[in-house]
XYZ file of C-alpha atoms in Angstrom:
543
model
C 0.000 0.000 0.000
C 1.481 3.393 -0.952
C 1.912 6.372 1.306
C -1.079 8.612 1.527
C -0.472 12.328 1.018
C -0.623 14.571 4.063
C -3.957 16.173 4.624
C -4.198 20.023 4.614
C -4.885 20.048 8.352
C -1.683 18.111 9.086
C 0.371 20.510 7.048
C -1.108 23.464 8.838
C -0.442 21.928 12.235
C 3.167 21.234 11.323
C 3.674 24.785 10.036
C 2.206 26.255 13.217
C 4.483 24.079 15.383
C 7.561 25.109 13.406
C 6.691 28.802 13.684
C 6.084 28.494 17.433
C 9.432 26.716 17.948
C 11.326 29.386 16.005
C 9.517 32.129 17.911
C 10.409 30.487 21.207
C 14.058 30.196 20.169
C 14.161 33.856 19.145
C 12.635 34.953 22.464
C 15.165 32.818 24.337
C 17.990 34.328 22.352
C 16.777 37.861 23.117
C 16.455 37.201 26.848
C 19.773 35.258 27.262
C 22.342 36.827 29.554
C 25.744 35.241 30.224
C 25.609 34.081 33.806
C 29.393 34.426 34.494
C 30.255 37.591 32.546
C 30.722 39.821 35.609
C 32.510 37.107 37.577
C 34.969 36.448 34.777
C 35.626 40.155 34.445
C 36.543 40.394 38.151
C 38.713 37.306 37.943
C 40.674 38.775 35.046
C 41.210 42.026 36.957
C 42.677 40.102 39.894
C 44.657 37.432 38.113
C 46.555 39.622 35.638
C 48.187 41.891 38.324
C 49.059 38.812 40.367
C 50.766 37.265 37.364
C 52.702 40.496 36.759
C 53.852 40.638 40.399
C 54.865 36.995 40.296
C 56.889 37.621 37.156
C 58.668 40.589 38.798
C 59.604 38.580 41.892
C 60.883 35.748 39.731
C 63.070 38.134 37.744
C 64.279 40.205 40.733
C 66.635 37.599 42.283
C 68.307 37.218 38.923
C 68.862 40.944 38.598
C 70.306 41.228 42.116
C 72.670 38.336 41.669
C 76.092 39.016 43.056
C 77.818 37.375 40.120
C 78.709 40.328 37.930
C 82.021 39.557 36.351
C 80.592 40.555 32.963
C 78.393 43.366 34.237
C 79.316 46.987 33.749
C 79.375 49.470 36.598
C 80.234 53.144 36.634
C 81.794 54.904 39.588
C 82.602 58.582 39.390
C 83.980 61.070 41.838
C 81.094 63.134 43.083
C 78.605 64.822 40.843
C 77.317 65.336 37.355
C 78.764 68.802 36.955
C 81.577 69.542 34.562
C 83.865 70.650 37.379
C 83.720 67.507 39.456
C 82.487 64.550 37.468
C 84.481 61.880 35.784
C 83.362 58.385 34.970
C 84.837 55.216 33.654
C 83.158 51.953 32.819
C 84.627 49.392 35.162
C 84.822 45.659 34.822
C 86.411 43.164 37.156
C 89.654 43.389 35.208
C 89.975 47.182 35.063
C 91.826 49.460 37.417
C 90.394 52.260 39.522
C 90.152 55.521 37.519
C 92.853 58.123 37.999
C 92.028 61.177 40.154
C 90.165 63.907 38.285
C 91.840 67.095 37.135
C 89.661 68.983 39.605
C 90.294 68.320 43.298
C 87.845 66.032 45.137
C 85.356 67.219 47.714
C 87.904 67.010 50.514
C 89.626 70.002 48.946
C 86.692 72.198 49.959
C 87.924 71.821 53.500
C 91.387 72.930 52.442
C 90.638 76.330 51.020
C 88.421 78.229 48.636
C 85.215 76.519 47.561
C 84.483 75.417 44.053
C 81.279 76.129 42.119
C 78.241 74.201 43.253
C 77.286 71.301 41.006
C 74.097 71.034 39.025
C 71.307 69.358 41.016
C 71.205 65.597 40.582
C 68.180 64.390 38.650
C 66.557 61.117 39.715
C 65.346 59.020 36.806
C 62.545 56.600 37.591
C 60.531 54.217 35.476
C 61.779 53.298 32.021
C 65.310 54.313 31.030
C 67.297 54.024 27.832
C 70.168 51.525 28.008
C 72.037 50.399 24.897
C 69.189 51.257 22.528
C 66.524 49.376 24.526
C 64.186 50.459 27.295
C 64.429 48.771 30.665
C 62.545 49.296 33.894
C 64.535 50.217 36.976
C 64.250 47.876 39.940
C 63.309 49.115 43.397
C 66.920 48.586 44.505
C 68.255 50.732 41.697
C 65.740 53.480 42.464
C 66.714 53.411 46.148
C 70.332 53.872 45.127
C 69.329 56.827 42.949
C 67.525 58.391 45.896
C 70.534 57.813 48.157
C 72.911 59.350 45.614
C 70.588 62.328 45.209
C 70.775 63.026 48.951
C 74.574 62.860 48.768
C 74.506 65.261 45.838
C 72.553 67.770 47.903
C 75.036 67.320 50.765
C 77.930 68.081 48.409
C 76.227 71.268 47.251
C 75.533 72.310 50.819
C 79.157 71.789 51.871
C 80.399 73.786 48.894
C 78.045 76.582 49.803
C 79.203 76.565 53.427
C 82.837 76.776 52.356
C 82.218 80.371 51.337
C 79.739 81.305 54.044
C 80.519 83.494 57.018
C 80.151 81.995 60.485
C 77.154 84.167 61.335
C 75.248 83.165 58.202
C 76.259 79.545 58.731
C 74.706 79.461 62.197
C 71.431 80.845 60.855
C 71.253 78.445 57.925
C 71.916 75.289 59.927
C 69.859 76.233 62.970
C 67.139 73.687 62.258
C 69.660 70.910 61.592
C 71.521 71.718 64.803
C 68.364 71.301 66.859
C 67.782 67.878 65.378
C 71.338 66.797 66.130
C 71.227 68.099 69.692
C 68.473 65.642 70.525
C 71.006 62.861 69.965
C 74.179 64.541 71.192
C 73.530 66.739 74.211
C 77.187 67.147 75.253
C 78.630 70.477 74.170
C 75.868 70.923 71.571
C 76.821 74.544 70.892
C 80.386 73.861 69.769
C 81.050 75.431 66.392
C 84.392 74.674 64.699
C 86.391 77.857 64.341
C 89.928 79.117 64.199
C 93.133 78.321 62.371
C 93.267 74.670 63.359
C 90.798 73.997 60.528
C 91.435 74.266 56.831
C 87.877 75.529 56.384
C 85.882 75.638 59.610
C 82.587 76.529 57.908
C 82.734 73.667 55.429
C 83.755 71.223 58.161
C 80.889 72.298 60.409
C 78.312 71.898 57.655
C 79.787 68.575 56.600
C 79.822 67.286 60.178
C 76.165 68.167 60.771
C 75.119 66.540 57.510
C 77.083 63.443 58.460
C 75.236 63.184 61.775
C 71.924 63.613 60.019
C 72.389 61.412 56.949
C 75.290 58.977 57.150
C 74.481 55.269 57.466
C 76.981 52.419 57.832
C 76.190 48.741 57.419
C 78.422 46.302 59.299
C 78.673 42.913 57.623
C 77.593 40.178 60.021
C 79.568 37.368 58.402
C 82.708 36.121 60.136
C 83.524 34.895 63.624
C 85.427 36.420 66.523
C 88.245 36.969 67.259
C 89.339 37.534 63.663
C 86.239 39.578 62.891
C 83.911 41.797 64.936
C 86.566 42.210 67.630
C 89.870 43.972 68.181
C 92.443 44.927 70.853
C 91.336 47.752 73.158
C 94.307 47.790 75.560
C 97.393 48.029 73.387
C 99.181 50.172 70.857
C 96.455 49.112 68.407
C 93.626 50.390 70.607
C 92.360 52.747 67.908
C 91.496 49.720 65.775
C 89.794 47.755 68.547
C 87.855 50.706 69.955
C 86.391 51.616 66.583
C 85.345 48.024 65.798
C 83.831 47.727 69.283
C 81.843 50.940 68.875
C 80.513 49.924 65.468
C 79.531 46.507 66.806
C 78.014 47.572 70.127
C 76.989 51.195 69.576
C 74.076 52.640 67.630
C 75.664 55.712 66.065
C 75.473 55.711 62.257
C 74.776 51.984 62.044
C 71.888 50.633 59.988
C 70.551 47.102 59.610
C 69.085 47.929 56.202
C 71.591 47.028 53.485
C 69.891 49.268 50.914
C 69.881 52.250 53.269
C 73.645 52.193 53.825
C 76.056 54.641 52.223
C 79.097 52.492 53.048
C 79.726 48.902 54.119
C 82.188 48.050 56.888
C 84.389 44.955 56.643
C 84.903 44.278 60.381
C 88.258 42.530 60.164
C 90.934 43.111 62.803
C 94.373 42.939 61.190
C 95.944 42.987 64.663
C 94.010 39.817 65.538
C 94.798 38.199 62.195
C 98.479 38.632 62.991
C 98.053 37.422 66.561
C 96.069 34.271 65.774
C 97.137 33.278 62.243
C 100.743 34.376 61.855
C 103.565 32.264 63.269
C 106.374 34.625 64.362
C 109.410 34.614 62.083
C 107.766 32.086 59.744
C 107.155 34.596 56.929
C 104.098 32.506 56.061
C 101.314 34.951 55.216
C 99.040 32.417 53.495
C 96.670 31.913 56.476
C 96.094 35.663 56.734
C 95.662 35.930 52.982
C 93.109 33.114 52.867
C 91.132 34.659 55.710
C 90.686 38.053 54.046
C 90.256 36.676 50.501
C 87.629 34.155 51.632
C 85.782 36.808 53.622
C 85.457 39.157 50.662
C 84.327 36.247 48.497
C 81.623 35.353 51.015
C 80.157 38.853 51.210
C 80.393 39.210 47.416
C 78.500 35.929 46.919
C 75.822 36.656 49.522
C 75.198 40.321 48.792
C 75.202 42.380 45.582
C 76.913 45.477 47.000
C 80.598 44.560 46.685
C 80.199 43.662 43.020
C 77.994 46.684 42.397
C 80.868 49.083 43.072
C 83.820 46.650 43.052
C 84.326 47.645 46.694
C 84.444 51.432 46.203
C 81.753 52.041 48.845
C 83.295 49.563 51.315
C 85.878 50.311 53.970
C 88.268 48.502 56.255
C 90.146 49.931 59.243
C 93.518 48.925 60.647
C 96.092 50.383 63.013
C 98.532 47.498 62.602
C 101.693 48.044 60.569
C 100.558 45.253 58.266
C 97.229 46.883 57.429
C 98.295 48.054 53.937
C 99.865 44.688 53.122
C 96.768 42.786 54.282
C 94.521 44.881 52.064
C 96.747 44.078 49.074
C 95.661 40.424 49.243
C 92.412 41.589 47.572
C 93.324 43.938 44.690
C 89.999 45.774 44.669
C 90.235 46.278 48.428
C 93.668 47.855 47.991
C 92.976 49.966 44.894
C 89.298 50.874 45.185
C 87.980 50.541 48.747
C 88.306 53.157 51.467
C 91.193 52.061 53.686
C 91.325 53.759 57.087
C 94.909 53.293 58.230
C 97.249 54.409 60.989
C 100.119 53.485 58.671
C 99.245 56.237 56.185
C 102.394 55.961 54.096
C 102.199 57.348 50.562
C 105.261 55.316 49.556
C 103.272 52.126 50.310
C 100.210 52.959 48.229
C 98.274 55.189 50.625
C 96.038 57.384 48.449
C 94.672 60.430 50.355
C 91.858 60.960 47.854
C 90.246 57.629 48.795
C 92.113 56.406 51.908
C 91.896 58.013 55.352
C 94.552 58.430 58.026
C 93.591 57.981 61.652
C 95.669 58.310 64.845
C 97.585 55.586 66.611
C 96.664 55.734 70.314
C 98.430 53.581 72.890
C 95.929 52.696 75.632
C 97.712 50.082 77.726
C 95.054 50.339 80.457
C 92.152 51.063 78.145
C 91.970 54.653 79.407
C 93.652 57.809 78.165
C 96.232 59.596 80.275
C 95.328 62.785 82.087
C 95.033 65.687 79.659
C 97.016 68.891 80.051
C 100.463 69.874 81.247
C 102.493 72.711 82.625
C 101.785 76.252 81.397
C 104.090 77.487 78.609
C 106.048 79.721 80.969
C 107.263 76.751 83.052
C 108.141 74.407 80.173
C 111.929 74.430 80.383
C 112.856 71.779 77.801
C 112.931 72.898 74.163
C 112.443 69.425 72.625
C 112.106 65.896 73.991
C 112.122 62.323 72.684
C 112.502 58.910 74.284
C 112.291 55.662 72.334
C 114.232 52.602 71.263
C 116.020 52.185 67.961
C 113.136 51.375 65.632
C 113.782 52.122 61.994
C 116.136 54.308 59.967
C 114.697 57.687 61.013
C 115.131 56.973 64.710
C 118.658 55.801 64.041
C 119.439 59.176 62.467
C 117.791 61.051 65.337
C 119.556 59.106 68.089
C 122.871 59.277 66.290
C 122.602 63.046 65.924
C 121.137 64.106 69.285
C 121.271 61.350 71.907
C 122.886 62.786 75.073
C 124.432 65.720 73.203
C 122.265 68.741 74.048
C 120.275 69.888 77.105
C 117.813 71.787 74.954
C 117.113 68.871 72.622
C 116.851 65.937 75.027
C 116.862 62.624 73.160
C 116.922 59.303 75.024
C 116.964 55.731 73.859
C 115.823 54.724 77.342
C 114.842 57.103 80.137
C 116.588 56.841 83.503
C 114.424 55.019 86.040
C 113.852 58.111 88.143
C 112.594 60.156 85.164
C 108.885 60.085 84.287
C 108.070 59.908 80.582
C 104.720 61.619 81.086
C 106.242 64.448 83.136
C 108.838 65.012 80.447
C 106.084 65.406 77.868
C 104.198 67.854 80.066
C 107.285 69.993 80.751
C 108.593 70.259 77.156
C 107.685 72.877 74.576
C 108.088 70.571 71.576
C 107.798 66.782 71.467
C 109.680 64.962 68.720
C 107.581 62.345 66.874
C 109.813 60.480 64.409
C 108.454 57.606 62.362
C 109.613 54.110 63.302
C 109.655 51.116 60.993
C 106.319 52.480 59.815
C 105.272 56.106 59.550
C 102.672 56.255 62.332
C 103.624 56.899 65.953
C 101.529 57.070 69.140
C 103.773 59.944 70.262
C 101.745 62.370 68.137
C 98.623 61.863 70.241
C 100.676 61.633 73.459
C 102.087 65.078 72.686
C 98.632 66.516 71.988
C 97.282 65.072 75.252
C 100.214 66.694 77.119
C 99.668 70.025 75.282
C 103.170 69.759 73.845
C 103.573 70.939 70.259
C 104.245 67.800 68.175
C 107.186 67.755 65.755
C 106.515 65.281 62.949
C 109.698 63.842 61.418
C 108.841 61.919 58.264
C 108.849 62.263 54.488
C 105.820 60.200 53.442
C 103.381 60.387 56.373
C 99.863 61.800 55.941
C 98.757 63.011 59.414
C 95.296 62.069 60.730
C 92.283 64.102 59.580
C 94.444 66.188 57.240
C 91.435 66.921 55.038
C 89.938 68.903 57.958
C 92.759 69.941 60.275
C 95.442 72.491 59.442
C 98.423 70.718 60.966
C 100.745 73.666 60.346
C 98.793 75.652 62.925
C 99.551 73.301 65.828
C 102.578 71.215 64.807
C 105.990 71.436 63.191
C 106.863 69.165 60.275
C 110.539 68.473 59.609
C 111.943 66.497 56.691
C 114.225 63.598 57.524
C 117.137 65.292 55.751
C 116.873 68.187 58.257
C 117.217 66.134 61.456
C 120.592 67.682 62.187
C 118.991 71.139 62.022
C 116.167 70.464 64.512
C 117.406 72.899 67.157
C 117.842 75.784 64.743
C 114.381 75.193 63.270
C 112.682 75.183 66.680
C 114.713 78.106 68.002
C 113.604 80.047 64.922
C 109.972 79.891 66.079
C 109.200 83.088 67.972
C 107.751 82.975 71.481
C 104.542 84.561 70.235
C 104.197 81.980 67.485
C 104.877 79.155 69.936
C 102.161 80.420 72.306
C 99.693 80.487 69.416
C 100.623 76.947 68.395
C 100.347 75.700 71.969
C 96.843 77.209 72.300
C 95.899 75.480 69.060
C 97.124 72.157 70.476
C 94.750 72.593 73.405
C 91.894 73.373 71.032
C 92.533 70.405 68.744
C 92.640 67.952 71.682
C 88.906 67.268 71.462
C 89.374 65.624 68.052
C 91.845 63.034 69.409
C 90.196 62.136 72.707
C 88.792 58.621 73.132
C 85.416 58.578 74.892
C 83.103 55.789 75.898
C 80.454 56.299 74.705
C 81.657 58.651 71.952
C 81.058 62.386 72.216
C 80.579 64.852 69.424
C 83.723 65.798 67.514
C 85.882 63.228 69.351
C 88.212 60.768 67.639
C 85.434 58.279 66.783
C 83.348 60.910 65.051
C 86.408 62.300 63.275
C 87.204 58.844 61.877
C 83.625 58.467 60.669
C 83.772 61.940 59.145
C 86.878 60.985 57.159
C 84.948 58.011 55.744
C 81.918 60.234 55.037
C 84.049 62.647 52.997
C 85.495 59.868 50.886
C 82.047 58.436 50.214
C 81.015 61.884 48.990
C 83.880 61.744 46.507
C 82.383 58.841 44.551
C 79.092 58.070 42.941
C 77.869 54.532 42.372
C 75.631 53.700 39.384
C 73.770 50.406 39.472
C 73.181 49.032 35.969
C 72.827 45.408 37.012
C 69.508 46.085 38.758
C 67.990 48.230 35.994
């Protein structure tokens, strides 16, 4: 039987059903709303920033890696102005740049000021490097901010170098009040007089140091080789400074990125005591100790490699301090070395290295300050000390037991007091020994006896601030035989002025516990502060 054709009613019913289905689909399409559209939008807003942050944190450790043998760093001497800036791309194999034609910042304390530099501009965000744009890291931007503050300090010191004392007091009034909250002993002292190369510049620099300067002390290393030093010996200056940096709170910061300089807390005196076998001439244990230490801090932190050590410093009062620093070439040539043995013939560079005084504290305490008034000082010149180097040999050979005015002893008679001799002499002879430094310089200052420095290559302590010609006599080694004539040629009036200056300069050589403003601890720190101002560190590894 064949298929019967659809009836008209069936066709109509089918057509109506089809139309109704299409109409229902169209209505559903018009009323459809994505259920998760808003939720997905919020998820995207949250997830994308999180992915960006995650990417940054993954990249950051790579950029702050301490391995930078192929990285390029630039260190220049102070500012971006034409008068003071010089730069040189440094790699691990290159030497420290030569001093600029223009004198460094320390020269502002010597005499007339130089023009103020152009203000330092901080660049944030994207920068142009080698034809491509890179984004600075937070560490690089913090360094830029730190360098900008140092740039302002340089400008302020230059300005003060040509400012009268009255104007200086007005301009730094607000800063002085801030400092006095921390240092309430003799808060009104203002450097003045001929003992300073430039009292105004020094005062401004000192106040800025108290306000801004931050030192980070590396925590690596174990005592007694590190973080410790002798405090009751001829090397007391070394031990006392290390102790104060370790135990005190002045200038120290725990934030590595906040620091202007980084202290390597090694005691050369203790290295010699614990690692060197007398008369063995074996320096390898000492060399390994200092080389390994620098390697450790360079591997753990990015700061040594960032500047190749230019913003790091070590301090030593031992005769072997310069030699020990030579075990690490960058430490010798680039870092700030604070040395008692400030001998220019052994590589001491006054533009980056600092001289500090050798103070013999056998009991841990300084001797009583002062001496007899000038009118009762009957001895023209005095020295007592054993044969210790070529210069002393010449002095003893020329003057020992030969003149009552120039009294030179190899050993004092038992009934004669060394301290009383210092306090009753007008001039105290301070010849160099095997090394250039001598504790007799500070002993003379404590006794208010005008020191006579006999050396050819010695840079006296704090020479960038103090005018040594105003309170001491400096005699070349070749003129030892003419000592009496030289001293007799100083008029009584000139001697009285020099002796008053010795009394005034005492405060800068006194050891205090805890430290007091302008004492020897602060003067050492100020020497480091000045040398940090003389360089500028650019961080390209973290950009």
